[in-house]
Short mmCIF file of C-alpha atoms in Angstrom, two decimals:
data_model
loop_
_atom_site.label_atom_id
_atom_site.label_comp_id
_atom_site.label_asym_id
_atom_site.label_seq_id
_atom_site.Cartn_x
_atom_site.Cartn_y
_atom_site.Cartn_z
CA MET A 1 119.15 128.72 85.29
CA LYS A 2 118.37 132.06 86.96
CA PHE A 3 117.69 130.51 90.37
CA GLN A 4 120.95 128.57 90.32
CA LYS A 5 122.77 131.86 89.68
CA LEU A 6 121.01 133.41 92.66
CA LEU A 7 122.12 130.53 94.87
CA VAL A 8 125.70 130.80 93.68
CA TYR A 9 125.70 134.53 94.33
CA ALA A 10 124.18 134.12 97.79
CA THR A 11 126.60 131.34 98.69
CA VAL A 12 129.62 133.39 97.59
CA THR A 13 128.32 136.31 99.61
CA ALA A 14 128.03 134.05 102.65
CA MET A 15 131.57 132.76 102.19
CA LEU A 16 132.99 136.27 101.91
CA GLY A 17 131.01 137.42 104.95
CA ALA A 18 129.84 140.47 103.01
CA VAL A 19 126.40 140.70 104.61
CA ALA A 20 124.50 143.69 103.29
CA THR A 21 122.90 145.94 105.88
CA GLY A 22 120.12 148.50 105.92
CA CYS A 23 117.92 146.56 103.51
CA ALA A 24 114.72 147.14 105.48
CA ASP A 25 113.91 149.99 103.09
CA SER A 26 114.31 147.79 100.02
CA GLY A 27 110.65 147.85 99.00
CA LYS A 28 110.50 151.63 98.69
CA LYS A 29 111.67 151.95 95.10
CA ASP A 30 111.67 149.98 91.87
CA ALA A 31 114.75 148.00 90.90
CA GLY A 32 115.50 150.49 88.17
CA GLY A 33 113.86 153.54 89.69
CA ALA A 34 115.43 156.57 91.26
CA ALA A 35 115.60 157.03 95.00
CA GLY A 36 112.57 158.80 96.40
CA GLU A 37 110.09 157.41 93.86
CA THR A 38 106.81 156.25 95.42
CA LYS A 39 105.81 153.81 92.72
CA ALA A 40 103.84 150.85 94.10
CA PRO A 41 105.95 147.69 94.34
CA ALA A 42 105.28 144.77 92.05
CA GLN A 43 102.99 142.33 93.83
CA GLU A 44 105.52 139.49 93.58
CA LEU A 45 106.48 137.70 96.78
CA ARG A 46 109.67 135.64 97.17
CA ILE A 47 110.01 133.04 99.92
CA ASN A 48 112.63 130.52 100.98
CA LEU A 49 111.51 127.05 102.06
CA SER A 50 114.01 124.63 103.62
CA ALA A 51 112.50 121.41 102.23
CA GLU A 52 111.18 120.22 98.88
CA PRO A 53 107.48 119.34 99.26
CA PRO A 54 106.52 115.77 98.36
CA ALA A 55 103.56 115.31 96.00
CA ILE A 56 100.98 118.12 96.03
CA ASP A 57 98.06 115.69 96.35
CA SER A 58 95.51 116.32 99.12
CA SER A 59 94.73 112.62 99.49
CA ILE A 60 98.28 111.53 100.27
CA ALA A 61 100.00 114.67 101.62
CA THR A 62 101.28 114.43 105.21
CA THR A 63 103.91 117.20 105.52
CA ASN A 64 103.83 120.93 106.19
CA PRO A 65 105.53 121.84 102.88
CA SER A 66 102.89 119.91 100.92
CA PHE A 67 100.00 121.31 102.97
CA THR A 68 101.40 124.83 102.53
CA ILE A 69 101.49 124.64 98.73
CA LEU A 70 98.14 122.86 98.58
CA ASN A 71 96.62 125.65 100.64
CA ALA A 72 97.86 128.18 98.08
CA VAL A 73 96.81 126.38 94.89
CA ASN A 74 93.58 124.89 96.19
CA GLU A 75 90.99 125.65 98.83
CA GLY A 76 88.50 123.99 101.11
CA LEU A 77 85.01 124.91 102.20
CA TYR A 78 86.61 127.15 104.83
CA ARG A 79 89.95 128.88 105.35
CA LEU A 80 91.47 129.76 108.74
CA ASP A 81 92.13 133.44 109.37
CA ALA A 82 94.87 135.10 111.43
CA ASP A 83 93.10 134.07 114.64
CA GLY A 84 92.74 130.46 113.52
CA LYS A 85 88.99 130.89 112.99
CA PRO A 86 87.24 129.35 109.96
CA GLN A 87 86.02 131.82 107.34
CA PRO A 88 83.80 130.85 104.38
CA ALA A 89 85.94 129.96 101.37
CA LEU A 90 84.41 127.76 98.67
CA ALA A 91 81.41 127.58 101.00
CA LYS A 92 79.01 130.52 100.91
CA GLU A 93 78.60 130.56 104.70
CA LEU A 94 79.33 128.57 107.82
CA PRO A 95 77.63 125.15 107.93
CA LYS A 96 74.16 124.46 109.25
CA VAL A 97 74.67 121.79 111.91
CA SER A 98 71.93 119.51 113.20
CA ALA A 99 70.97 119.60 116.88
CA ASP A 100 72.80 116.32 117.56
CA GLY A 101 76.01 117.67 115.97
CA LEU A 102 76.14 114.94 113.33
CA VAL A 103 74.85 116.44 110.07
CA TYR A 104 76.57 119.39 108.35
CA THR A 105 74.73 121.04 105.47
CA ILE A 106 76.96 123.34 103.43
CA THR A 107 76.07 125.58 100.50
CA LEU A 108 78.77 126.39 97.94
CA ARG A 109 79.27 129.82 96.37
CA ASP A 110 77.82 130.59 92.97
CA GLY A 111 79.95 130.10 89.87
CA LEU A 112 82.91 128.28 91.41
CA LYS A 113 85.57 127.19 88.91
CA TRP A 114 88.69 125.09 88.83
CA ALA A 115 91.88 126.82 87.67
CA ASP A 116 91.25 125.60 84.11
CA GLY A 117 87.82 127.26 84.06
CA SER A 118 85.75 124.09 84.41
CA PRO A 119 82.89 124.19 86.97
CA LEU A 120 83.53 123.05 90.54
CA LYS A 121 80.62 121.10 92.01
CA ALA A 122 79.64 119.61 95.36
CA SER A 123 80.24 116.17 93.87
CA ASP A 124 83.97 117.03 93.58
CA PHE A 125 84.13 116.94 97.38
CA VAL A 126 82.33 113.60 97.47
CA TRP A 127 84.72 112.10 94.92
CA ALA A 128 87.77 113.46 96.78
CA TYR A 129 86.69 111.97 100.11
CA GLN A 130 85.88 108.64 98.50
CA ARG A 131 89.30 108.58 96.84
CA THR A 132 91.11 109.36 100.10
CA LEU A 133 89.23 106.60 101.93
CA ASP A 134 89.68 104.06 99.13
CA PRO A 135 92.15 101.46 100.52
CA ALA A 136 94.05 101.52 97.21
CA THR A 137 95.01 105.17 97.78
CA LYS A 138 96.85 104.24 100.99
CA ALA A 139 96.15 107.68 102.46
CA LYS A 140 97.91 108.17 105.80
CA TYR A 141 95.26 110.65 106.93
CA ALA A 142 92.30 108.42 106.06
CA THR A 143 91.73 107.96 109.80
CA MET A 144 90.59 111.58 110.03
CA LEU A 145 88.11 111.19 107.19
CA ALA A 146 86.88 108.10 109.02
CA TRP A 147 85.07 110.57 111.31
CA ILE A 148 82.51 110.64 108.48
CA LYS A 149 79.81 108.00 108.81
CA GLY A 150 80.87 104.89 106.91
CA GLY A 151 84.42 106.19 106.51
CA ALA A 152 86.11 103.40 108.45
CA ALA A 153 84.06 100.78 106.61
CA LEU A 154 85.11 102.20 103.24
CA ASN A 155 88.75 102.45 104.30
CA THR A 156 88.82 98.72 105.13
CA ALA A 157 86.52 97.54 102.34
CA LYS A 158 87.36 94.55 100.16
CA THR A 159 87.48 95.08 96.42
CA GLU A 160 84.04 93.59 95.84
CA GLU A 161 82.55 95.84 98.57
CA LEU A 162 84.14 99.06 97.41
CA GLU A 163 81.39 100.66 95.31
CA ALA A 164 78.69 99.79 97.85
CA LYS A 165 80.73 101.31 100.69
CA LYS A 166 81.37 104.46 98.64
CA ALA A 167 77.62 104.81 98.08
CA GLU A 168 77.01 104.40 101.83
CA LEU A 169 79.59 107.04 102.84
CA GLY A 170 78.03 109.89 104.79
CA VAL A 171 78.95 112.62 102.32
CA LYS A 172 76.39 113.47 99.65
CA ALA A 173 75.97 116.07 96.92
CA LYS A 174 72.30 117.02 97.27
CA ASP A 175 72.77 119.12 94.12
CA ASP A 176 75.69 120.93 92.45
CA LYS A 177 75.84 123.53 95.24
CA THR A 178 74.78 121.61 98.35
CA LEU A 179 76.99 119.23 100.30
CA GLU A 180 75.77 117.15 103.23
CA ILE A 181 78.26 115.49 105.59
CA THR A 182 77.13 113.07 108.30
CA LEU A 183 79.56 112.16 111.08
CA GLU A 184 79.86 108.98 113.13
CA LYS A 185 79.95 111.07 116.32
CA PRO A 186 79.99 114.78 117.13
CA VAL A 187 83.35 116.50 116.50
CA ALA A 188 83.34 119.95 118.07
CA PHE A 189 86.09 121.30 115.82
CA PHE A 190 84.91 119.73 112.55
CA THR A 191 84.24 123.06 110.83
CA ASP A 192 87.88 124.03 111.52
CA GLN A 193 88.99 120.71 110.04
CA LEU A 194 87.18 121.40 106.78
CA ALA A 195 89.88 124.03 106.17
CA MET A 196 92.58 121.34 106.17
CA PRO A 197 93.88 120.20 102.74
CA LEU A 198 92.71 116.65 103.47
CA PHE A 199 89.14 117.97 103.03
CA PHE A 200 89.80 119.90 99.80
CA PRO A 201 87.85 119.01 96.62
CA GLN A 202 89.51 117.25 93.69
CA ASN A 203 88.75 117.44 89.97
CA PRO A 204 87.90 113.81 89.09
CA ASP A 205 88.69 113.99 85.36
CA PHE A 206 92.04 115.68 85.97
CA VAL A 207 93.15 113.35 88.80
CA LYS A 208 92.18 110.23 86.87
CA LYS A 209 94.17 111.45 83.87
CA GLN A 210 97.32 111.96 85.99
CA GLY A 211 97.09 108.56 87.68
CA ASP A 212 99.83 107.93 90.23
CA LYS A 213 101.66 111.06 89.00
CA ASN A 214 98.94 113.38 90.32
CA GLY A 215 100.54 116.31 92.13
CA ALA A 216 104.08 115.33 91.13
CA ASP A 217 104.83 118.22 88.73
CA ALA A 218 103.52 121.68 87.90
CA ASP A 219 101.36 120.44 85.02
CA LYS A 220 99.92 117.67 87.19
CA ILE A 221 98.39 119.96 89.82
CA MET A 222 94.83 121.25 89.59
CA GLY A 223 93.28 123.45 92.24
CA ALA A 224 90.68 126.13 92.83
CA GLY A 225 92.69 128.34 95.17
CA PRO A 226 93.98 131.91 94.95
CA PHE A 227 97.09 130.77 93.03
CA LYS A 228 97.98 128.17 90.43
CA MET A 229 101.27 126.37 89.84
CA GLU A 230 103.25 127.73 86.91
CA LYS A 231 106.62 126.02 87.38
CA TRP A 232 108.24 123.43 89.63
CA ASP A 233 111.96 122.80 89.29
CA HIS A 234 112.39 120.00 91.78
CA GLU A 235 114.72 120.65 94.73
CA GLN A 236 115.14 124.22 93.48
CA GLN A 237 112.07 126.37 92.97
CA LEU A 238 108.27 126.51 92.73
CA VAL A 239 106.52 129.40 91.02
CA MET A 240 102.84 130.19 91.56
CA VAL A 241 100.82 132.89 89.82
CA LYS A 242 97.45 134.44 90.56
CA ASN A 243 94.49 132.25 89.58
CA GLU A 244 92.12 134.47 87.62
CA ASN A 245 89.40 131.81 87.96
CA TYR A 246 89.47 132.00 91.77
CA TRP A 247 86.09 133.07 93.16
CA ASP A 248 87.66 136.10 94.92
CA ALA A 249 90.39 136.87 92.37
CA ALA A 250 89.51 140.58 92.47
CA ASN A 251 90.79 140.75 96.06
CA ILE A 252 93.97 138.69 95.60
CA LYS A 253 96.75 141.26 95.33
CA LEU A 254 99.79 139.06 94.79
CA THR A 255 100.37 138.27 91.12
CA LYS A 256 103.30 135.89 91.59
CA VAL A 257 104.88 133.85 94.40
CA THR A 258 108.34 132.32 94.01
CA VAL A 259 109.29 129.65 96.53
CA ASN A 260 112.98 128.73 96.61
CA VAL A 261 114.06 125.41 98.12
CA VAL A 262 117.16 126.41 100.13
CA LYS A 263 118.51 123.99 102.72
CA ASP A 264 121.55 125.95 103.87
CA PRO A 265 120.56 128.64 106.44
CA ASN A 266 123.52 130.88 105.62
CA THR A 267 122.61 130.92 101.94
CA SER A 268 119.00 131.54 102.88
CA LEU A 269 119.88 134.47 105.13
CA ASN A 270 122.13 136.04 102.51
CA MET A 271 119.40 135.80 99.91
CA TYR A 272 117.27 137.84 102.33
CA GLU A 273 120.04 140.31 103.11
CA THR A 274 120.85 140.83 99.43
CA ASN A 275 117.18 141.47 98.64
CA GLN A 276 116.51 138.26 96.71
CA VAL A 277 113.70 137.08 99.01
CA ASP A 278 111.08 138.72 101.23
CA LEU A 279 110.63 135.96 103.80
CA THR A 280 112.99 133.36 105.20
CA GLU A 281 113.21 131.29 108.35
CA LEU A 282 116.08 132.14 110.70
CA LYS A 283 118.21 129.41 112.26
CA GLY A 284 120.63 129.13 115.16
CA ASP A 285 122.02 132.53 116.19
CA GLN A 286 120.59 134.33 113.16
CA PRO A 287 117.62 135.88 115.03
CA LYS A 288 120.08 137.86 117.20
CA MET A 289 120.98 139.92 114.11
CA TYR A 290 117.41 141.22 113.99
CA GLN A 291 116.69 141.91 117.65
CA GLY A 292 114.78 145.18 117.86
CA LYS A 293 114.22 145.34 114.09
CA PRO A 294 110.80 145.19 112.39
CA ASP A 295 112.00 142.30 110.20
CA LEU A 296 111.94 139.80 113.09
CA VAL A 297 108.64 137.91 113.44
CA PHE A 298 107.80 134.69 115.26
CA LYS A 299 105.69 131.72 114.25
CA LYS A 300 104.21 130.21 117.43
CA GLU A 301 103.33 126.63 116.59
CA PHE A 302 101.55 123.59 117.95
CA VAL A 303 104.59 121.50 117.01
CA THR A 304 106.72 119.04 118.98
CA ALA A 305 110.12 117.74 117.86
CA TYR A 306 111.18 114.36 119.17
CA VAL A 307 113.35 111.27 118.80
CA LEU A 308 111.54 108.06 117.82
CA PHE A 309 112.98 104.66 118.73
CA GLN A 310 111.98 101.85 116.38
CA ASN A 311 110.80 99.03 118.65
CA LYS A 312 110.84 96.17 116.13
CA LYS A 313 113.99 96.97 114.11
CA VAL A 314 116.28 97.40 117.14
CA PRO A 315 115.65 94.64 119.73
CA ALA A 316 117.32 96.65 122.51
CA PHE A 317 114.61 99.30 122.17
CA ALA A 318 112.08 96.81 123.50
CA ASN A 319 113.55 97.66 126.91
CA ALA A 320 112.00 100.82 128.41
CA LYS A 321 115.03 101.56 130.64
CA ILE A 322 117.35 101.80 127.63
CA LYS A 323 115.04 104.25 125.88
CA GLN A 324 114.56 106.21 129.10
CA ALA A 325 118.34 106.44 129.43
CA LEU A 326 118.72 107.77 125.89
CA GLY A 327 116.05 110.40 126.49
CA MET A 328 117.36 111.50 129.89
CA ALA A 329 120.89 111.86 128.51
CA ILE A 330 119.87 114.74 126.21
CA ASP A 331 120.10 118.21 127.72
CA ARG A 332 117.03 119.78 126.09
CA LYS A 333 117.68 123.24 127.51
CA THR A 334 121.18 123.40 126.04
CA PHE A 335 119.91 121.86 122.78
CA ASN A 336 117.42 124.72 122.46
CA GLU A 337 120.07 127.35 123.17
CA VAL A 338 122.87 125.90 121.02
CA ILE A 339 120.97 124.46 118.05
CA LEU A 340 117.86 126.67 117.95
CA GLY A 341 119.26 129.92 119.27
CA GLY A 342 116.95 129.79 122.29
CA THR A 343 113.83 130.45 120.20
CA SER A 344 111.84 127.33 121.14
CA ILE A 345 110.76 125.79 124.45
CA PRO A 346 112.42 122.65 125.89
CA SER A 347 109.78 119.92 126.05
CA THR A 348 108.12 118.76 129.26
CA GLY A 349 105.88 116.15 127.62
CA LEU A 350 104.56 115.31 124.17
CA VAL A 351 101.71 117.81 123.79
CA PRO A 352 103.04 121.39 123.40
CA GLY A 353 101.99 124.30 125.58
CA THR A 354 98.80 126.28 124.84
CA VAL A 355 97.12 123.30 123.15
CA LEU A 356 93.74 123.05 124.86
CA ASP A 357 92.62 119.86 126.64
CA GLY A 358 89.09 119.86 125.16
CA ASN A 359 87.78 121.08 128.52
CA LYS A 360 88.74 124.78 128.12
CA GLN A 361 92.06 124.33 129.92
CA GLU A 362 95.64 124.27 128.62
CA PHE A 363 96.70 120.63 128.50
CA ARG A 364 100.25 121.28 129.76
CA LYS A 365 98.94 123.10 132.83
CA VAL A 366 96.55 120.24 133.57
CA ALA A 367 99.11 117.47 132.92
CA GLY A 368 102.19 119.15 134.37
CA ASP A 369 105.63 117.79 133.46
CA THR A 370 105.28 114.17 132.34
CA GLN A 371 108.70 113.80 130.68
CA PRO A 372 111.74 112.75 132.76
CA THR A 373 114.20 115.61 133.27
CA TYR A 374 117.80 115.68 132.04
CA ASP A 375 119.79 113.49 134.45
CA PRO A 376 123.05 111.99 133.10
CA ALA A 377 123.79 109.97 136.25
CA LYS A 378 120.33 108.41 136.32
CA ALA A 379 120.52 107.80 132.57
CA LYS A 380 123.80 105.90 132.95
CA GLN A 381 122.26 103.79 135.72
CA LEU A 382 119.16 102.99 133.65
CA LEU A 383 121.28 102.00 130.65
CA ALA A 384 123.28 99.57 132.77
CA GLU A 385 120.10 98.10 134.26
CA GLY A 386 118.47 97.76 130.84
CA LEU A 387 121.49 96.04 129.31
CA LYS A 388 121.65 93.65 132.26
CA GLU A 389 117.98 92.76 131.83
CA LEU A 390 118.68 91.96 128.17
CA ASN A 391 121.88 90.08 129.03
CA MET A 392 123.87 92.43 126.80
CA ALA A 393 127.36 93.77 127.52
CA SER A 394 126.84 96.95 125.49
CA LEU A 395 124.32 98.68 123.29
CA PRO A 396 124.75 97.66 119.62
CA LYS A 397 125.57 100.57 117.32
CA PHE A 398 122.54 102.10 115.62
CA LYS A 399 121.76 105.03 113.32
CA LEU A 400 120.19 108.37 114.22
CA THR A 401 118.32 109.67 111.16
CA SER A 402 117.08 113.17 110.34
CA ASP A 403 116.85 115.63 107.43
CA ASP A 404 119.93 116.93 105.61
CA THR A 405 119.33 120.60 106.44
CA GLU A 406 122.06 122.33 108.45
CA THR A 407 119.90 122.53 111.58
CA SER A 408 118.99 118.85 111.34
CA LYS A 409 122.60 117.83 110.82
CA LYS A 410 123.62 119.89 113.85
CA SER A 411 120.81 118.25 115.82
CA ILE A 412 122.20 114.82 115.00
CA GLU A 413 125.69 115.91 116.00
CA PHE A 414 124.49 117.40 119.30
CA ILE A 415 122.62 114.24 120.31
CA GLN A 416 125.51 112.02 119.21
CA ALA A 417 127.83 114.05 121.45
CA GLN A 418 125.41 113.88 124.38
CA TRP A 419 125.07 110.11 124.15
CA LYS A 420 128.83 109.71 123.83
CA GLN A 421 129.57 112.02 126.76
CA ASN A 422 126.81 110.88 129.11
CA LEU A 423 126.40 107.20 128.20
CA GLY A 424 129.65 106.29 126.48
CA ILE A 425 127.90 105.05 123.33
CA ASP A 426 128.72 105.75 119.67
CA VAL A 427 125.89 106.32 117.20
CA ASP A 428 126.05 106.75 113.42
CA GLY A 429 124.38 109.88 112.02
CA GLU A 430 122.22 109.57 108.91
CA PRO A 431 121.12 112.91 107.37
CA LEU A 432 118.75 112.34 104.44
CA PRO A 433 116.87 114.53 101.95
CA PHE A 434 113.48 115.45 103.38
CA ALA A 435 111.39 113.31 101.04
CA LEU A 436 113.59 110.24 101.61
CA ARG A 437 113.58 110.77 105.37
CA VAL A 438 109.78 110.95 105.32
CA LYS A 439 109.56 107.83 103.14
CA ASN A 440 111.85 105.83 105.43
CA MET A 441 109.96 107.05 108.48
CA GLN A 442 106.60 106.08 107.01
CA GLU A 443 107.96 102.63 106.19
CA SER A 444 109.43 102.26 109.74
CA ASN A 445 112.81 101.93 108.05
CA PHE A 446 115.00 103.53 110.74
CA ASP A 447 116.65 102.81 114.09
CA ALA A 448 116.20 106.15 115.83
CA LEU A 449 114.88 109.23 114.06
CA ILE A 450 114.47 112.93 114.77
CA GLY A 451 111.06 114.04 113.58
CA LEU A 452 108.37 116.61 114.25
CA TRP A 453 104.62 116.56 114.50
CA GLY A 454 102.39 119.57 114.10
CA ALA A 455 98.79 119.61 115.30
CA ASP A 456 96.00 119.13 112.80
CA TYR A 457 93.52 120.58 115.29
CA ASN A 458 93.68 122.23 118.71
CA ASP A 459 93.29 119.16 120.91
CA PRO A 460 95.75 116.68 122.52
CA MET A 461 94.25 113.82 120.54
CA THR A 462 96.10 114.99 117.43
CA PHE A 463 99.35 114.09 119.25
CA LEU A 464 98.13 110.98 121.09
CA ASP A 465 96.11 108.84 118.69
CA MET A 466 99.15 108.36 116.42
CA TRP A 467 100.73 105.82 118.74
CA VAL A 468 97.91 103.33 119.36
CA THR A 469 98.84 99.82 118.28
CA ASP A 470 96.52 99.64 115.27
CA ASN A 471 97.36 103.07 113.80
CA LYS A 472 99.14 101.82 110.70
CA SER A 473 99.38 105.33 109.21
CA PHE A 474 101.51 107.13 111.80
CA ASN A 475 102.78 104.68 114.43
CA TYR A 476 106.19 104.60 112.75
CA MET A 477 108.00 103.25 115.83
CA GLN A 478 105.52 100.31 116.01
CA TYR A 479 104.76 101.10 119.62
CA SER A 480 102.24 98.91 121.44
CA ASN A 481 100.87 99.19 124.97
CA LYS A 482 97.36 97.98 125.85
CA GLN A 483 97.00 100.44 128.73
CA TYR A 484 97.84 103.31 126.38
CA ASP A 485 95.45 101.99 123.71
CA ASP A 486 92.60 101.71 126.22
CA LEU A 487 93.13 105.25 127.52
CA VAL A 488 93.30 106.85 124.07
CA LYS A 489 90.39 104.92 122.61
CA GLY A 490 88.39 105.54 125.77
CA ALA A 491 89.05 109.27 125.47
CA GLU A 492 87.91 109.20 121.84
CA LYS A 493 84.47 107.99 122.97
CA GLU A 494 84.18 109.84 126.28
CA VAL A 495 81.56 112.64 126.30
CA ASP A 496 82.39 113.91 129.80
CA LEU A 497 85.05 116.49 128.93
CA ALA A 498 86.76 116.44 132.34
CA LYS A 499 87.04 112.64 132.28
CA ARG A 500 88.27 112.78 128.69
CA SER A 501 90.99 115.26 129.64
CA LYS A 502 92.10 113.05 132.56
CA MET A 503 92.32 109.99 130.28
CA MET A 504 94.53 111.88 127.81
CA VAL A 505 96.80 113.08 130.63
CA ASP A 506 97.15 109.51 131.87
CA ALA A 507 97.85 108.30 128.33
CA GLU A 508 100.67 110.81 127.92
CA LYS A 509 102.18 109.67 131.23
CA VAL A 510 102.21 106.06 130.01
CA LEU A 511 103.81 107.10 126.72
CA MET A 512 106.52 109.13 128.43
CA SER A 513 107.26 106.27 130.85
CA ASP A 514 107.66 103.76 128.02
CA ALA A 515 109.95 106.28 126.27
CA SER A 516 109.60 104.99 122.71
CA ILE A 517 109.26 108.66 121.87
CA SER A 518 111.49 111.23 123.53
CA PRO A 519 110.38 114.85 122.93
CA LEU A 520 113.03 117.53 122.42
CA TYR A 521 111.25 120.89 122.15
CA PHE A 522 108.02 122.75 121.46
CA ARG A 523 108.79 124.74 118.34
CA THR A 524 108.63 128.49 117.92
CA ARG A 525 110.25 129.62 114.69
CA PRO A 526 111.77 133.04 113.98
CA TYR A 527 111.48 134.53 110.51
CA ALA A 528 112.93 137.56 108.76
CA LYS A 529 110.13 139.32 106.88
CA LYS A 530 110.45 142.48 104.83
CA PRO A 531 108.50 145.24 106.60
CA ASN A 532 106.55 146.03 103.43
CA VAL A 533 104.97 142.55 103.39
CA GLU A 534 101.48 142.87 104.86
CA GLY A 535 98.70 140.38 105.58
CA LEU A 536 101.01 137.35 105.80
CA ILE A 537 99.89 134.74 108.33
CA LEU A 538 102.25 132.30 110.04
CA PRO A 539 99.75 129.66 111.26
CA ALA A 540 100.16 127.64 114.45
CA MET A 541 99.08 124.45 112.67
CA SER A 542 99.71 122.43 109.50
CA LYS A 543 101.12 125.12 107.20
CA GLU A 544 104.30 127.19 106.92
CA TRP A 545 102.48 130.32 105.81
CA GLU A 546 99.14 131.59 104.51
CA LEU A 547 99.19 133.95 101.50
CA ARG A 548 95.47 134.45 100.84
CA TRP A 549 95.46 137.98 102.30
CA THR A 550 99.10 138.94 101.63
CA TYR A 551 100.24 142.01 99.68
CA LEU A 552 103.26 144.31 99.35
CA LYS A 553 102.74 147.91 100.34
#
């Protein structure tokens, strides 16, 4: 296979250390053309992605890789631009919102089509939302669609109630081009949310035909976005081509996008250096190679990396002092410098910097530092106290799980070394393929796990509501604290924005004190991008990249 040959070549190049230089001018001539030719480059973009996306199904997707591909092959009513602002996509214009903020009336564009040429109608949104909320779908993100009136009732409906609850759901197709959505309560950022893949339409006939295999292979993906899936060699490569049935196909310049699944950062870098890809994430010390060069770009994200401690599976983690000790024994500043090349920001709480508090302030500035600082001596003391309270002589050995990428494996090794050095405990590392790690995490099948969460909207609630006791979709560590639940649920209902902000700050303080989650860093990711790639967006939320406006000059 061609891609396998590319990987072999890139790997050999990495082993030999023969890194090509001066490739910033690579887009200035054709592969077979003479130097000095000004022929326009082929509009074919090549990207490396470090993880295989799970199913490309907007009802069940929960990961950035899946959202990224979904955003390329499908589209919502709106699409976020470079400033994170919603722009009309399948919708003709921004929604008309009722005075009470509850009813959104949205008109679709004329002549919308699915990739196969069949008509796309307002009812395709209704069917998609009903499917996501159907309890049988087991959608992790159903809680967000429960903002729609009747959504929670549908999501918990018994079999005999199902059709009635679907009919009562507050999303209606008034005609083929008019969609009406009624919310349970006002959501100030709901228009932004309609750009998220969770709110994309689905083609009912196609999805029904695929059954539980929907989104699992190239021929089982149907969208209405700027691109369509042509090939998917699992764990190796995805190929997308321009969708001629897209409503704005005339203004989509890329004709082909090849996404390589490359876990090893050295191989990935050498593919970039040897002109096999146009965009790749940089790891560890790699960004230093590009300091002062136009290739180096940064993706500033609303993302927090953390360690989760499974409260039910490991009895010792029921003790807050033991979890506090494990968190305080990790030097987050050194972790950022050694493992991430100093590109991210050591955490000071759960919610990352620049996320707004819903009251026009930055949450981190309002909350201050809520996470205990690195303190090996205090950590050792807390561990001893916690073990004594549990009448245990030592902490039983447990596993620390993460992905099997090089950065993730190094993260495991760093934390293992910290816990050994500062607490005298041995921990088994468990690097797993991304999809398996996600599956085990979602099933709470882990002891301790390194994970990340990226915001779905610019508000602290996207980081806080995951950990309430009854959140069965995302509370993977099975955390439970009534004070925390009351603060978060109170903030969800509070209309006084200053009071709401204060409740979320207090909730984060409770969470950090209980220490079932120990943040590591707020992520900023460096990329190498060929200077002739224009219009590429590296979003702060949900997606790796946005290709809607991308072209090669």
